mmCIF file of C-alpha atoms and ligand atoms in Angstrom:
data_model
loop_
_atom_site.group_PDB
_atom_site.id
_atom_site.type_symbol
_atom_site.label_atom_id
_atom_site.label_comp_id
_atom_site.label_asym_id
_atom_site.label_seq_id
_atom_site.Cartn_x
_atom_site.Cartn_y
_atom_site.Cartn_z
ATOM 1 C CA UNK A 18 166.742 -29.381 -28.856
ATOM 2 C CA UNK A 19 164.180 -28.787 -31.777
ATOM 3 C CA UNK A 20 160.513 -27.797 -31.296
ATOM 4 C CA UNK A 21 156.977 -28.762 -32.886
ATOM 5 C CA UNK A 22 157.055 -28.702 -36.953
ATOM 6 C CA UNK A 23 155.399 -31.997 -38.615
ATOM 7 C CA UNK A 24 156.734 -35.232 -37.329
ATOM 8 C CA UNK A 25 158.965 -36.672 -40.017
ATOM 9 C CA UNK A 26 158.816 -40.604 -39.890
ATOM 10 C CA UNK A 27 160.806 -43.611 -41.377
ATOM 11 C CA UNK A 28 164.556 -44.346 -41.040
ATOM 12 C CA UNK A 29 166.116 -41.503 -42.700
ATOM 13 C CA UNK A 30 169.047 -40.774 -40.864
ATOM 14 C CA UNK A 31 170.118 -44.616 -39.957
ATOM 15 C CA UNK A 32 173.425 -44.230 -41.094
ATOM 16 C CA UNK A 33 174.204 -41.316 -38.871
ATOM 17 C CA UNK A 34 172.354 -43.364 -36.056
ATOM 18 C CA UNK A 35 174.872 -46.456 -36.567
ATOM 19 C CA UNK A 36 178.071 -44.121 -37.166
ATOM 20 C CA UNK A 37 176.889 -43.179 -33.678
ATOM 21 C CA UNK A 38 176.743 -46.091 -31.957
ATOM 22 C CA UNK A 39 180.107 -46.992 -33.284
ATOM 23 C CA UNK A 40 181.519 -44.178 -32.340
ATOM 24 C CA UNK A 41 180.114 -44.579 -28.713
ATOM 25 C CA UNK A 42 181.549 -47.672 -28.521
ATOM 26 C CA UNK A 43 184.747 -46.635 -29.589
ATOM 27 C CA UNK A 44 185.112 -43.993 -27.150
ATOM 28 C CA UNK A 45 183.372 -45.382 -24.452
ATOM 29 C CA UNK A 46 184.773 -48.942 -25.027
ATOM 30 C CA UNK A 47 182.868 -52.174 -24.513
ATOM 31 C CA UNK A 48 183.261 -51.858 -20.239
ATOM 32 C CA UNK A 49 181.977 -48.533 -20.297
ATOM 33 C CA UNK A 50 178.531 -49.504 -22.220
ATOM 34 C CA UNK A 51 178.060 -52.349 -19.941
ATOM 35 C CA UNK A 52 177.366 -49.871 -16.710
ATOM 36 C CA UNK A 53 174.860 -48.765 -18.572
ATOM 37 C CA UNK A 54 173.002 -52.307 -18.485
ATOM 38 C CA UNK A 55 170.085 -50.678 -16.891
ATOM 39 C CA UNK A 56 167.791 -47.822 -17.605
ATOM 40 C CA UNK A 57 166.489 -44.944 -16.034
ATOM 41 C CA UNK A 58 163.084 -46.115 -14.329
ATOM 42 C CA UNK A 59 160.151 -44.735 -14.712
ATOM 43 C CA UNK A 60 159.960 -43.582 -10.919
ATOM 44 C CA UNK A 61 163.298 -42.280 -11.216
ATOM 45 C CA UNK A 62 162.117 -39.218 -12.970
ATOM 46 C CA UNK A 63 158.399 -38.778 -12.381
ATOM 47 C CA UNK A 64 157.359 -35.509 -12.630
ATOM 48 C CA UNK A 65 153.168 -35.042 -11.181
ATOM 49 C CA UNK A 66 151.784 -31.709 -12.225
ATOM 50 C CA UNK A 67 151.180 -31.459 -8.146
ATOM 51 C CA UNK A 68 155.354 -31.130 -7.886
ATOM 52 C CA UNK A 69 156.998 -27.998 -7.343
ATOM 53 C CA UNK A 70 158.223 -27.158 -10.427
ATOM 54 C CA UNK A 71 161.608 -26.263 -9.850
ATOM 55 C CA UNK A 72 162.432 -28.700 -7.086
ATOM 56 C CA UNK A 73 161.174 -31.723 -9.610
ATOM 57 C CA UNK A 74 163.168 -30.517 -12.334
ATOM 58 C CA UNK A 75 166.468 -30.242 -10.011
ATOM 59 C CA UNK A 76 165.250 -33.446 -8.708
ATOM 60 C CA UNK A 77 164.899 -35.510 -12.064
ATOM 61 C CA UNK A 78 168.397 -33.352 -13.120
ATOM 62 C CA UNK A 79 169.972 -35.250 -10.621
ATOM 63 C CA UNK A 80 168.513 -38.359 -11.201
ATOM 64 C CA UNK A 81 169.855 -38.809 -14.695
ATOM 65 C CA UNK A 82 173.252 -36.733 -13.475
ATOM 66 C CA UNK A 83 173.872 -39.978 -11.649
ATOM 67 C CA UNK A 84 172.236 -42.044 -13.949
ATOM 68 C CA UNK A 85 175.168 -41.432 -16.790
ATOM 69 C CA UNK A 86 178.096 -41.082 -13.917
ATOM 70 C CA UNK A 87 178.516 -37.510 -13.705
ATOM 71 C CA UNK A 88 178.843 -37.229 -10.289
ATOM 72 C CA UNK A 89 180.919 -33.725 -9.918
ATOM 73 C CA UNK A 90 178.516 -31.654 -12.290
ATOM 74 C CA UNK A 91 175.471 -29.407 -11.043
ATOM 75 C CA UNK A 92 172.669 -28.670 -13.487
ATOM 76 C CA UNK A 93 170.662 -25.380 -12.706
ATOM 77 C CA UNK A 94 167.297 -25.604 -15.063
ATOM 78 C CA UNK A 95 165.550 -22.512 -15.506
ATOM 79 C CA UNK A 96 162.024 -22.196 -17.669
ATOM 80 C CA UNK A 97 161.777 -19.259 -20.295
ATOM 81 C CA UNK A 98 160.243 -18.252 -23.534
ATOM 82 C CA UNK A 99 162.359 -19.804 -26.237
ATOM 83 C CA UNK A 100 162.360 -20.971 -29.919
ATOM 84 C CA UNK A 101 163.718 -24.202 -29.064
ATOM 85 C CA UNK A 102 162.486 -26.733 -26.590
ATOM 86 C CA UNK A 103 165.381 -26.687 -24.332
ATOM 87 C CA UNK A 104 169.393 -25.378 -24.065
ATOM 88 C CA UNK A 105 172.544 -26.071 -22.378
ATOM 89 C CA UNK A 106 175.537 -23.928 -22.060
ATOM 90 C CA UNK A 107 178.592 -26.130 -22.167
ATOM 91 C CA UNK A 108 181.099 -24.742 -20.253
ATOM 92 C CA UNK A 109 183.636 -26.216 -18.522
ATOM 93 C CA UNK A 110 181.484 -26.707 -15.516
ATOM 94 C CA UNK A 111 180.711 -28.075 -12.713
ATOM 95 C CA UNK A 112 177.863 -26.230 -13.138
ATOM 96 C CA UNK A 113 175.649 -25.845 -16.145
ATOM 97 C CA UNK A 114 172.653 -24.434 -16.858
ATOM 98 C CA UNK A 115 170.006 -25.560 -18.381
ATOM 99 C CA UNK A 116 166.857 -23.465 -19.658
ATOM 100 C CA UNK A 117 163.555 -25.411 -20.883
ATOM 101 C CA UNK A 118 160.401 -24.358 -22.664
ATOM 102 C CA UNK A 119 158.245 -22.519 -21.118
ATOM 103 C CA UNK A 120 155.796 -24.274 -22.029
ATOM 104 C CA UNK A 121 157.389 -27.479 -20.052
ATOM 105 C CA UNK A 122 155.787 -25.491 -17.240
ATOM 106 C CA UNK A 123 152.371 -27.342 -18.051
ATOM 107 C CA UNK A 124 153.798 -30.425 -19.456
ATOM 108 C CA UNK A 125 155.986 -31.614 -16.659
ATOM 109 C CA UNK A 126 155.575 -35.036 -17.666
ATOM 110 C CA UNK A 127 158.456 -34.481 -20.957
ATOM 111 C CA UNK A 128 160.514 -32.636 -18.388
ATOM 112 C CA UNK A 129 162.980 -35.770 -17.996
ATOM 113 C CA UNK A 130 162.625 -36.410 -21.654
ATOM 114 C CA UNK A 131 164.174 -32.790 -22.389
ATOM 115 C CA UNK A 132 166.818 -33.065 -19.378
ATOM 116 C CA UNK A 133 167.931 -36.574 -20.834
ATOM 117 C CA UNK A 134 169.378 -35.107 -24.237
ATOM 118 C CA UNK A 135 170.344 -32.176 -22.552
ATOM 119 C CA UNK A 136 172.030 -33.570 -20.113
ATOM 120 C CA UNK A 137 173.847 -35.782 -22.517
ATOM 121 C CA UNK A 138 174.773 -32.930 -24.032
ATOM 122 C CA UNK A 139 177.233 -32.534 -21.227
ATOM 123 C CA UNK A 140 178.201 -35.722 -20.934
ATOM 124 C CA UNK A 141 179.642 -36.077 -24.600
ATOM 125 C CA UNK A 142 180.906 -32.723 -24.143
ATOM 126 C CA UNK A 143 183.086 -33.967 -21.591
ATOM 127 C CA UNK A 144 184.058 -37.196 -23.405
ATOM 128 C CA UNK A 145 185.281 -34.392 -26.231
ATOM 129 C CA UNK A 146 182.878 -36.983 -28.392
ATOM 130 C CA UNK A 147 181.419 -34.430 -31.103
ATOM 131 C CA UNK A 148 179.910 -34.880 -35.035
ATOM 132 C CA UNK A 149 180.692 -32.275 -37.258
ATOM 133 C CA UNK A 150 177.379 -29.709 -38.185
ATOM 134 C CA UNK A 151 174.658 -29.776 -35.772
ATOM 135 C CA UNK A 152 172.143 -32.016 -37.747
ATOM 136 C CA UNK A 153 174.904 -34.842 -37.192
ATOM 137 C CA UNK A 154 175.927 -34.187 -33.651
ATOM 138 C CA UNK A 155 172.308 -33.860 -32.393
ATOM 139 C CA UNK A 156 171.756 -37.213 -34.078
ATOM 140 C CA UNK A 157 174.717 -38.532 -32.343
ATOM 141 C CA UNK A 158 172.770 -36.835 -29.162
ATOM 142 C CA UNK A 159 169.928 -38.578 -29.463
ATOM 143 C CA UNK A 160 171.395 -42.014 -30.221
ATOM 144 C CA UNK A 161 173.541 -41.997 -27.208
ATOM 145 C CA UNK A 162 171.149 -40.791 -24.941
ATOM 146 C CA UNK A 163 168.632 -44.103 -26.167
ATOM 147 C CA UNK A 164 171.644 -46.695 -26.091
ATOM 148 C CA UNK A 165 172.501 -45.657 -22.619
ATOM 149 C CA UNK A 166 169.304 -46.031 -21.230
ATOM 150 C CA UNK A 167 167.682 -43.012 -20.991
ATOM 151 C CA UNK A 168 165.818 -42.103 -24.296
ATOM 152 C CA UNK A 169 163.054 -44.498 -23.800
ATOM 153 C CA UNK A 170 162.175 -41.026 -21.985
ATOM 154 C CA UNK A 171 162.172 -39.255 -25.814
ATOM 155 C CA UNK A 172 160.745 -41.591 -27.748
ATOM 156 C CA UNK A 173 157.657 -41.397 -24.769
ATOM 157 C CA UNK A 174 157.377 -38.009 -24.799
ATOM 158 C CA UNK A 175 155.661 -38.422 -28.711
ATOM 159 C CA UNK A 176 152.359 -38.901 -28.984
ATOM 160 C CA UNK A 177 149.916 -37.986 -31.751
ATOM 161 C CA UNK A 178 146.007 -37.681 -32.172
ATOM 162 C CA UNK A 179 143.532 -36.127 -34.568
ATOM 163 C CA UNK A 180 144.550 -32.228 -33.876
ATOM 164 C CA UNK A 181 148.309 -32.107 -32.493
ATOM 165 C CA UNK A 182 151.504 -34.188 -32.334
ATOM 166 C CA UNK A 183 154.771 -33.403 -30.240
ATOM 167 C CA UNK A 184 157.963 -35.361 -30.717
ATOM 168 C CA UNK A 185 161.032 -34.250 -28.924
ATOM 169 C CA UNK A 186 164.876 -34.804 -30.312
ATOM 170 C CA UNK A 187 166.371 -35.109 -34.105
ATOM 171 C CA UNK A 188 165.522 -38.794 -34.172
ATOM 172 C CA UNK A 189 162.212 -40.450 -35.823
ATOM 173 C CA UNK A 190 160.231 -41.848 -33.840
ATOM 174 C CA UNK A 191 160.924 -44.949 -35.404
ATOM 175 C CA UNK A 192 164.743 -44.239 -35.302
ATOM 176 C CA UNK A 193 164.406 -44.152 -31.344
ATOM 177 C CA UNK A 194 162.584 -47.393 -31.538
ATOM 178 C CA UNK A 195 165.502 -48.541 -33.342
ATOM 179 C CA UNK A 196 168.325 -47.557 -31.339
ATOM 180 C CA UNK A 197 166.242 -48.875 -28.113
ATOM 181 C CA UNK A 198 166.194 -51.966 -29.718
ATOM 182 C CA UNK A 199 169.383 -52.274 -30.481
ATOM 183 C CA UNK A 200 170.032 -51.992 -26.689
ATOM 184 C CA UNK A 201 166.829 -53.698 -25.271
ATOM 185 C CA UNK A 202 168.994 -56.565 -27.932
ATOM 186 C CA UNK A 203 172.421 -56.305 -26.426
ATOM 187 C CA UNK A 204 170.932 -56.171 -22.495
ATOM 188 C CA UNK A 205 167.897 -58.278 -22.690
ATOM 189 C CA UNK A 206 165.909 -55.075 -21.692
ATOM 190 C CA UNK A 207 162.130 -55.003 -22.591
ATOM 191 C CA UNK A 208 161.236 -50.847 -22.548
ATOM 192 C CA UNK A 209 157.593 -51.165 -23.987
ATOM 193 C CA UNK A 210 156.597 -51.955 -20.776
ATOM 194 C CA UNK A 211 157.188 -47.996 -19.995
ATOM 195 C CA UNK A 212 155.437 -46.215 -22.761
ATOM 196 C CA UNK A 213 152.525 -44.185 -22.108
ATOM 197 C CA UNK A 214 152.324 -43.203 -25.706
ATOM 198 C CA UNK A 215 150.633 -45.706 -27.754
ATOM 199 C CA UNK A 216 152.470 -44.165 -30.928
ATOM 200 C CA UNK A 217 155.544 -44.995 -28.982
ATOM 201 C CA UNK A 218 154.904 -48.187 -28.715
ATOM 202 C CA UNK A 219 153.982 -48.588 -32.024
ATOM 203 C CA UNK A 220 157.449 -47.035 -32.995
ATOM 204 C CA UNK A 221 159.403 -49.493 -30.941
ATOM 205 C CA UNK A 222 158.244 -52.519 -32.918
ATOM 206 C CA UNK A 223 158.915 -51.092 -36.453
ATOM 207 C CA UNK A 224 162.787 -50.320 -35.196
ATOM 208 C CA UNK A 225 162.701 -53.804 -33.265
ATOM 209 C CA UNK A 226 162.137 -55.088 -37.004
ATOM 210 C CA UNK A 227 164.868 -52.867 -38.487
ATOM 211 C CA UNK A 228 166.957 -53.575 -35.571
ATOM 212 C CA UNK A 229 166.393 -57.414 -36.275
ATOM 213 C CA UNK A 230 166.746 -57.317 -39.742
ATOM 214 C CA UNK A 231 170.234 -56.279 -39.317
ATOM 215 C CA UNK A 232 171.127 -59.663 -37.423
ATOM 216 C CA UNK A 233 169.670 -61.188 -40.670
ATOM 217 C CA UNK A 234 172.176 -60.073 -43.165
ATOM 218 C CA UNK A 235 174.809 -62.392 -45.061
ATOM 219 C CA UNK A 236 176.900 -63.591 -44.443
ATOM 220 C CA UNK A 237 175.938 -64.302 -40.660
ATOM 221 C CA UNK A 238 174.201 -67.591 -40.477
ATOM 222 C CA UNK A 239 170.913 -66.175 -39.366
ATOM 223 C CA UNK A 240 170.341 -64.646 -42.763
ATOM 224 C CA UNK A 241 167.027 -65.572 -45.215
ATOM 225 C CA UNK A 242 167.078 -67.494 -47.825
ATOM 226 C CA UNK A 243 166.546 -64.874 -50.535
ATOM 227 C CA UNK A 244 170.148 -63.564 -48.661
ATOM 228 C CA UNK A 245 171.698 -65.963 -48.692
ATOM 229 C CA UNK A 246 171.341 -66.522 -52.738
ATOM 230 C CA UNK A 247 172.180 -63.236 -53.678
ATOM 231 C CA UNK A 248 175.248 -63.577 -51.374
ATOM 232 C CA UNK A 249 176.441 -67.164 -53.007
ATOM 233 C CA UNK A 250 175.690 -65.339 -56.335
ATOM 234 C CA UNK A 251 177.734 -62.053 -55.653
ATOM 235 C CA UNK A 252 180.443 -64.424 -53.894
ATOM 236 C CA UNK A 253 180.992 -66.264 -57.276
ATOM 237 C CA UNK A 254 181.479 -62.798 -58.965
ATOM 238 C CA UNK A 255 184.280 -61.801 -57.029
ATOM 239 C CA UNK A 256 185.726 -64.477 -56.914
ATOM 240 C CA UNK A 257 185.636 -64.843 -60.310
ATOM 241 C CA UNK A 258 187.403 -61.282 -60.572
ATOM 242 C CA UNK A 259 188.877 -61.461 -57.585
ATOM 243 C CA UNK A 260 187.066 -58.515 -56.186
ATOM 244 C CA UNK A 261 184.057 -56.294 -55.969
ATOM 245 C CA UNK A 262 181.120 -58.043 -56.259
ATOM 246 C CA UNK A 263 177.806 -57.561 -54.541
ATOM 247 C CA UNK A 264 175.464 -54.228 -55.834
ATOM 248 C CA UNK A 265 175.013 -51.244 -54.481
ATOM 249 C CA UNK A 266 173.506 -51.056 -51.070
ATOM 250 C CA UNK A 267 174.854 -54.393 -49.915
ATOM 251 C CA UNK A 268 176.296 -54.792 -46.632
ATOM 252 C CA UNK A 269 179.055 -56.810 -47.823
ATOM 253 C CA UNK A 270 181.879 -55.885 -49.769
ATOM 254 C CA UNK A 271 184.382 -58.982 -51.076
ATOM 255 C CA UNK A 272 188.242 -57.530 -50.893
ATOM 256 C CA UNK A 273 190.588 -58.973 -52.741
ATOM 257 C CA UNK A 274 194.360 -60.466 -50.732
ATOM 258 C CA UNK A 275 197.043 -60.521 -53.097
ATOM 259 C CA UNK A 276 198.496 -63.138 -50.640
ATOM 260 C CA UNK A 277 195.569 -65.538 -48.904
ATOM 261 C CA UNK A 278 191.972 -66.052 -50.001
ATOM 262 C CA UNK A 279 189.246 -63.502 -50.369
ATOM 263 C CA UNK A 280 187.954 -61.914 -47.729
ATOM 264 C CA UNK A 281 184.554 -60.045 -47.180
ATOM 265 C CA UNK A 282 183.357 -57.379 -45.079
ATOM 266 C CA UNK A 283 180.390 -56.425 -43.221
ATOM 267 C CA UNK A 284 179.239 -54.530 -40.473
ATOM 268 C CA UNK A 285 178.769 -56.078 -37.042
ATOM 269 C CA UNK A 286 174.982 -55.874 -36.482
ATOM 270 C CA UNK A 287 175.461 -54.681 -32.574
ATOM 271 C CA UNK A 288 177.479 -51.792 -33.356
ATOM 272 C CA UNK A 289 178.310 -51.192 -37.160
ATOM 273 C CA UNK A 290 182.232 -51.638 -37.182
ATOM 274 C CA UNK A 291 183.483 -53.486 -40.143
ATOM 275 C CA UNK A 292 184.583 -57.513 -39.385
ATOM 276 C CA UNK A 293 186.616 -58.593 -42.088
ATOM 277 C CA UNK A 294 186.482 -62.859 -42.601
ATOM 278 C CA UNK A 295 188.205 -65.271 -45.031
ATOM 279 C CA UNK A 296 186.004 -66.505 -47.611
ATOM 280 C CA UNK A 297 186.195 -69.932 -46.569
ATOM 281 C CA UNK A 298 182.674 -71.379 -45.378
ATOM 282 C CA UNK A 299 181.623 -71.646 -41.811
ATOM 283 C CA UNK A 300 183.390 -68.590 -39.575
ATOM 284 C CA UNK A 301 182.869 -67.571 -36.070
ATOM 285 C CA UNK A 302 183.940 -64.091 -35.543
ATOM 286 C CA UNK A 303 184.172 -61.902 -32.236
ATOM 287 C CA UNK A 304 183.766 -58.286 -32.695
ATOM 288 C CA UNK A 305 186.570 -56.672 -31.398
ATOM 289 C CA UNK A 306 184.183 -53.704 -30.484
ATOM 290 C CA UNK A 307 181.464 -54.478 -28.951
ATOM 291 C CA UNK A 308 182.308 -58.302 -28.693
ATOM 292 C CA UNK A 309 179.543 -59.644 -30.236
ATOM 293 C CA UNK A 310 180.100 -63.137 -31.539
ATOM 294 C CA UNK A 311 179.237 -63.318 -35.171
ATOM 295 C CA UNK A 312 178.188 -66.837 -36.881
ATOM 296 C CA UNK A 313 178.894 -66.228 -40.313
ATOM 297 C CA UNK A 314 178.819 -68.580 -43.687
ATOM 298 C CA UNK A 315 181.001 -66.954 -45.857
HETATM 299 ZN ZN1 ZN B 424 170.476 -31.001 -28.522
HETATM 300 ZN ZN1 ZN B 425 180.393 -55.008 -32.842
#
């Protein structure tokens, strides 16, 4: 896990974020997310400065072992001098040891914040559930540890004033707010209700837009109006050549069928697979994914 440096904001690495979530639902399937309906609490993995050290951290370890259904692995957290804000040696286990910051020593409140993406670490290590290049996988990190309830603890741990910011994790803090809202969507969750950090808060609503504007897209009913125009006007484009249409940076791509009518596609705004729909007005479609049913006007 990365350390200090200037906190980069903004949504730059969304499409890594929703390859991630796809790719969690894909290997977890659809059953699997849905343990996962509830998130860490906040008393779950409080950490008071007048806490033994070592005992809290084993304590809030276990905690958020059981939390994401490891139930036969034993983290061992140590505290040293590093570069980075915390390791894990992934080994076949049960055991694994973790080492954090030293500097966690005096800010025990982030210690569960550091153990969460650490710990999930070990959990996609087991699922075999990788991203090739580090920048990628620690993304992939990051976004699984938020969608299954435990990086509200993350995006927390950032907070900013006039002389010295700390974020934790690869993720923006507006990319956390994203994925969270993408879950807080799917499970009718509300996590502001456990920041601290004012700047996380703040965070949380810009992805809760970003995360909303993504059920807004054509050709699901819910779109604007603006959408929905551009959508009619790329429609009668393709159809006109039987293909393509829509500019670059759409989220909807007509495909031609030598055989029926045209079909679009589009990603499902829960978790990013592709539906595919006949062009033929009013569809409802059921992602096959995540299940999600879609309300489309094609
Ligand atoms: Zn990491
Ligand atoms: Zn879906």
């Amino acid at each position: 896990m990365a350390n200090g440096g200037p906190v980069e904001h903004g949504f730059p690495h969304l499409e890594t974020v929703r390859a991630a979530v796809t790719a969690l639902y894909r290997r977890l399937s659809y059953d699997t997310v849905q343990l996962f309906a509830t998130s860490v609490a906040p008393a779950e993995v409080a950490f008071c400065d007048g806490d033994d050290l070592h005992l809290g951290a084993q304590r809030v370890a276990r905690e958020l072992v059981r939390h994401y259904r490891l139930p036969d692995a034993r983290m061992v957290v140590a505290f040293r001098e590093m570069e980075h804000a915390a390791h894990v040696e992934l080994t076949a286990g049960p055991e694994y040891f973790i080492e954090l910051n030293d500097r966690f020593r005096t800010h025990r409140r982030d210690i569960g914040a550091a153990l969460a993406h650490e710990i999930m670490h070990v959990y996609l290590h087991r699922l075999d559930l990788s991203f090739p290049g580090t920048r990628d996988n620690e993304i992939l990190t990051d976004t699984a540890t938020t969608y299954l309830g435990a990086g509200w603890l993350l995006l927390d741990a950032y907070r900013e004033d006039g002389a010295s910011s700390q974020k934790l994790g690869y993720l923006t803090p507006e990319e956390f707010g994203y994925v969270l809202a993408k879950r807080s969507l799917v499970f009718g969750e509300d996590p502001s209700v456990w920041f601290t950090s004012a700047q996380a808060y703040t965070a949380y609503g810009r992805g809760l837009e970003r995360a909303r504007h993504d059920e807004r897209q054509p050709p699901l009913t819910a779109a604007g109006w603006a959408g929905r125009r551009r959508y009619a006007r790329d429609r009668r484009q393709a159809q006109d050549r039987r293909a393509g249409g829509a500019g670059p940076g759409s989220p909807y791509v007509f495909a031609p069928d030598p055989v029926g009518p045209l079909r679009v596609t589009f990603p499902c705004p829960t978790c990013h697979q592709r539906i595919r729909v006949p062009v033929r007005g009013r569809v409802r479609a059921r992602c096959g994914l995540c299940r999600t049913v879609l309300e489309c006007d094609t």
